[in-house]
Coordinates of C-alpha atoms in Angstrom, one line a residue:
T149 CA 33.7 -17.9 79.5
F150 CA 31.9 -21.1 77.6
Q151 CA 28.8 -19.7 77.6
T152 CA 29.6 -17.0 76.1
N153 CA 31.8 -18.9 73.3
V154 CA 29.1 -20.5 73.1
L155 CA 26.9 -17.8 72.2
T156 CA 29.6 -15.7 69.9
E157 CA 29.7 -19.3 68.1
L158 CA 25.8 -19.0 68.0
R159 CA 25.9 -15.4 67.1
K160 CA 29.0 -15.9 64.1
W161 CA 27.0 -19.3 62.8
K162 CA 24.0 -17.3 62.8
L163 CA 25.5 -14.8 61.2
S164 CA 27.5 -17.2 58.1
L165 CA 23.3 -18.5 57.6
I166 CA 21.8 -15.0 57.0
E167 CA 24.8 -13.9 55.0
H168 CA 24.3 -17.6 52.4
H169 CA 20.9 -17.1 52.7
K170 CA 21.2 -13.7 50.7
L171 CA 23.6 -15.3 48.7
Q172 CA 20.7 -17.3 47.3
M173 CA 18.3 -15.2 47.5
R174 CA 20.6 -13.2 44.8
Q175 CA 21.2 -15.8 43.0
E176 CA 18.2 -16.7 42.7
K177 CA 16.7 -13.3 41.7
E178 CA 19.5 -12.9 39.2
K179 CA 18.8 -16.5 37.9
H180 CA 14.8 -15.4 38.0
T181 CA 16.1 -11.5 35.7
A182 CA 18.0 -13.2 33.4
H183 CA 15.2 -15.9 33.2
V184 CA 11.8 -13.0 32.6
R185 CA 14.8 -11.7 30.2
R186 CA 15.0 -14.8 28.1
L187 CA 11.5 -15.3 28.5
S188 CA 10.6 -11.3 27.1
N189 CA 12.9 -11.6 24.2
E190 CA 11.5 -15.1 22.9
I191 CA 7.9 -13.7 22.8
E192 CA 9.5 -10.5 21.4
N193 CA 11.2 -12.6 18.4
L194 CA 7.1 -15.0 18.4
K195 CA 6.0 -10.6 17.8
E196 CA 8.5 -10.5 14.8
L197 CA 7.4 -14.0 13.3
L198 CA 3.7 -13.1 14.0
H199 CA 4.0 -10.0 11.7
T200 CA 5.8 -11.4 9.3
Y201 CA 3.6 -13.8 8.9
E202 CA 0.8 -12.1 9.0
I203 CA 2.0 -9.9 6.0
S204 CA 2.8 -12.7 4.2
I205 CA -0.6 -13.4 4.3
G206 CA -1.8 -10.0 3.5
R207 CA 0.7 -10.2 0.3
K208 CA -1.8 -13.6 -0.7
D209 CA -4.3 -12.4 0.2
E210 CA -3.5 -10.0 -2.7
V211 CA -2.4 -11.9 -4.8
I212 CA -6.1 -13.8 -4.9
T213 CA -7.4 -10.9 -5.6
N214 CA -6.0 -10.4 -8.6
L215 CA -5.8 -13.6 -10.4
T216 CA -9.5 -13.9 -9.2
Q217 CA -9.7 -9.9 -10.9
A218 CA -8.1 -11.9 -13.7
L219 CA -10.2 -14.5 -14.3
E220 CA -13.2 -13.0 -14.0
R221 CA -11.8 -10.8 -16.8
E222 CA -11.2 -13.8 -19.0
K223 CA -14.5 -14.8 -18.5
E224 CA -15.5 -11.4 -19.1
R225 CA -13.4 -11.6 -23.0
T226 CA -14.5 -15.5 -23.0
E227 CA -18.1 -14.4 -23.9
L228 CA -17.6 -11.6 -26.0
M229 CA -15.8 -13.3 -28.3
R230 CA -18.5 -16.5 -27.8
K231 CA -20.6 -13.2 -29.0
F232 CA -18.8 -12.1 -31.3
T233 CA -18.3 -15.4 -33.2
L234 CA -22.2 -16.5 -33.2
W235 CA -22.6 -12.4 -34.8
R236 CA -19.5 -13.4 -37.1
T237 CA -21.7 -16.9 -38.2
Q238 CA -24.8 -14.7 -38.6
H239 CA -22.6 -12.4 -40.7
V240 CA -21.4 -15.0 -43.1
K241 CA -24.4 -17.0 -43.4
A242 CA -26.2 -13.6 -44.1
K243 CA -23.3 -12.7 -47.0
Q244 CA -24.3 -16.5 -48.1
E245 CA -26.8 -16.1 -48.4
E246 CA -26.7 -13.1 -50.5
Y247 CA -23.9 -13.8 -52.9
A248 CA -26.2 -16.7 -53.7
K249 CA -28.9 -14.5 -54.6
R250 CA -26.7 -12.4 -56.2
I251 CA -25.9 -15.5 -58.6
A252 CA -29.4 -17.3 -58.5
D253 CA -30.7 -13.7 -60.3
R254 CA -27.7 -12.9 -63.0
Q255 CA -28.1 -16.8 -64.0
F256 CA -31.7 -16.3 -64.5
R257 CA -31.7 -13.1 -66.5
T258 CA -28.1 -14.5 -68.3
A259 CA -30.6 -16.9 -69.2
L260 CA -33.9 -15.0 -70.0
M261 CA -31.8 -12.6 -72.8
K262 CA -30.2 -15.8 -74.5
K263 CA -33.4 -17.6 -74.9
V264 CA -34.6 -16.0 -78.2
W265 CA -31.5 -17.1 -79.7
A266 CA -29.3 -20.2 -78.0
A267 CA -32.4 -22.7 -77.3
W268 CA -31.0 -25.3 -79.1
R269 CA -27.9 -25.1 -76.4
T270 CA -30.4 -25.3 -73.1
L271 CA -29.5 -28.8 -71.9
S272 CA -25.3 -27.3 -71.7
E273 CA -26.6 -24.4 -70.4
E274 CA -28.4 -26.1 -67.4
K275 CA -25.4 -28.1 -67.3
W276 CA -22.9 -25.3 -66.9
K277 CA -25.3 -23.3 -64.5
E278 CA -25.2 -26.8 -62.1
K279 CA -21.5 -26.3 -62.2
V280 CA -21.2 -23.1 -61.3
A281 CA -24.0 -23.3 -58.3
K282 CA -22.3 -26.7 -57.4
A283 CA -19.2 -24.4 -56.5
C284 CA -20.1 -21.7 -55.3
Q285 CA -21.7 -24.2 -52.8
L286 CA -18.7 -26.3 -52.3
R287 CA -16.7 -22.6 -51.9
A288 CA -19.0 -20.9 -49.3
E289 CA -19.0 -24.5 -47.2
D290 CA -15.3 -24.2 -47.4
V291 CA -14.7 -21.2 -45.8
C292 CA -17.5 -21.9 -42.7
V293 CA -15.5 -24.7 -42.1
Q294 CA -12.3 -23.1 -42.0
L295 CA -14.2 -20.2 -40.1
R296 CA -15.5 -23.1 -37.8
N297 CA -11.6 -24.4 -37.4
D298 CA -10.9 -21.3 -36.4
Y299 CA -13.1 -20.2 -33.7
E300 CA -13.0 -23.6 -32.1
A301 CA -9.1 -23.4 -31.8
K302 CA -8.9 -20.1 -30.4
I303 CA -12.3 -20.7 -28.2
A304 CA -9.7 -23.8 -26.7
E305 CA -6.3 -21.7 -26.1
L306 CA -9.2 -19.7 -24.6
T307 CA -10.3 -22.5 -22.5
A308 CA -7.1 -23.8 -21.7
T309 CA -5.9 -20.2 -20.3
L310 CA -8.6 -20.0 -17.9
E311 CA -8.3 -23.3 -16.5
Q312 CA -4.5 -22.8 -15.5
T313 CA -5.9 -19.6 -13.8
K314 CA -8.0 -21.5 -12.1
A315 CA -5.6 -24.3 -11.0
E316 CA -3.2 -21.4 -10.0
I317 CA -5.7 -19.9 -7.4
L318 CA -6.2 -23.4 -6.3
R319 CA -2.4 -23.7 -5.6
L320 CA -2.2 -20.4 -4.0
H321 CA -5.5 -20.7 -1.5
N322 CA -3.9 -24.8 -1.0
E323 CA -0.3 -22.3 -0.1
R324 CA -2.1 -19.5 2.4
E325 CA -3.9 -22.4 4.6
Q326 CA 0.1 -23.5 4.5
Y327 CA 1.2 -20.9 5.6
E328 CA -1.8 -20.6 8.6
D329 CA -1.4 -24.0 9.6
T330 CA 2.9 -22.8 10.3
M331 CA 2.0 -20.0 12.1
K332 CA -0.4 -21.6 14.4
K333 CA 1.6 -24.3 14.8
A334 CA 5.1 -22.5 15.6
F335 CA 2.6 -19.7 17.6
M336 CA 1.6 -22.9 20.2
R337 CA 5.0 -24.1 19.5
G338 CA 6.0 -20.9 21.8
V339 CA 3.0 -20.9 24.1
C340 CA 4.0 -24.3 25.1
A341 CA 8.1 -23.7 25.7
L342 CA 6.4 -20.6 27.2
N343 CA 3.9 -23.2 29.9
L344 CA 7.0 -25.3 30.7
E345 CA 9.7 -22.6 31.2
A346 CA 6.8 -21.0 33.6
M347 CA 6.0 -25.0 35.5
T348 CA 10.4 -25.0 35.9
M349 CA 10.2 -21.6 37.2
F350 CA 7.2 -22.6 40.1
Q351 CA 8.5 -26.4 40.7
G352 CA 12.2 -24.9 41.0
K353 CA 10.3 -22.1 43.7

């Protein structure tokens, strides 16, 4: 009858709708599973990237620590060099004074021994002593100037090395800050991408 045919068609239509709905649900579930898998892969990649950055920062910290220790050792060497230079200068000065004293004593004894028979050469003898004393003084001054120039050049070289080391440490600090900033930005981009995917999924539902 007509009513039976209508009911049969309705049942067929109902079954068709149910099958269509099941198909859509299965497709959506597969899409959701693929989306979750893709997000999981992205999370793992971000974790690996984060681990790589952590290792890199650790190495940078180690390099900075080594350079800081080297700088401290260089400071100690500079201080020791300064003390040695001061001691050396005082030692040279003492030797110069001792040498001048020996020269003066020797000249005095020579003049005393020759005084009885060289009275007529008194004037020339005094001039000769003045020349010797002046020559000794000039030689001592030349030695002092040379030593001072040598040690000033060494101190200048050590100071330049110290400044280069400080600049290297500052550059490594800046690189470390740039690495940290890059890592933070990459992590925030990953988090934003996850949030956008989640919002899109919920809006799709």
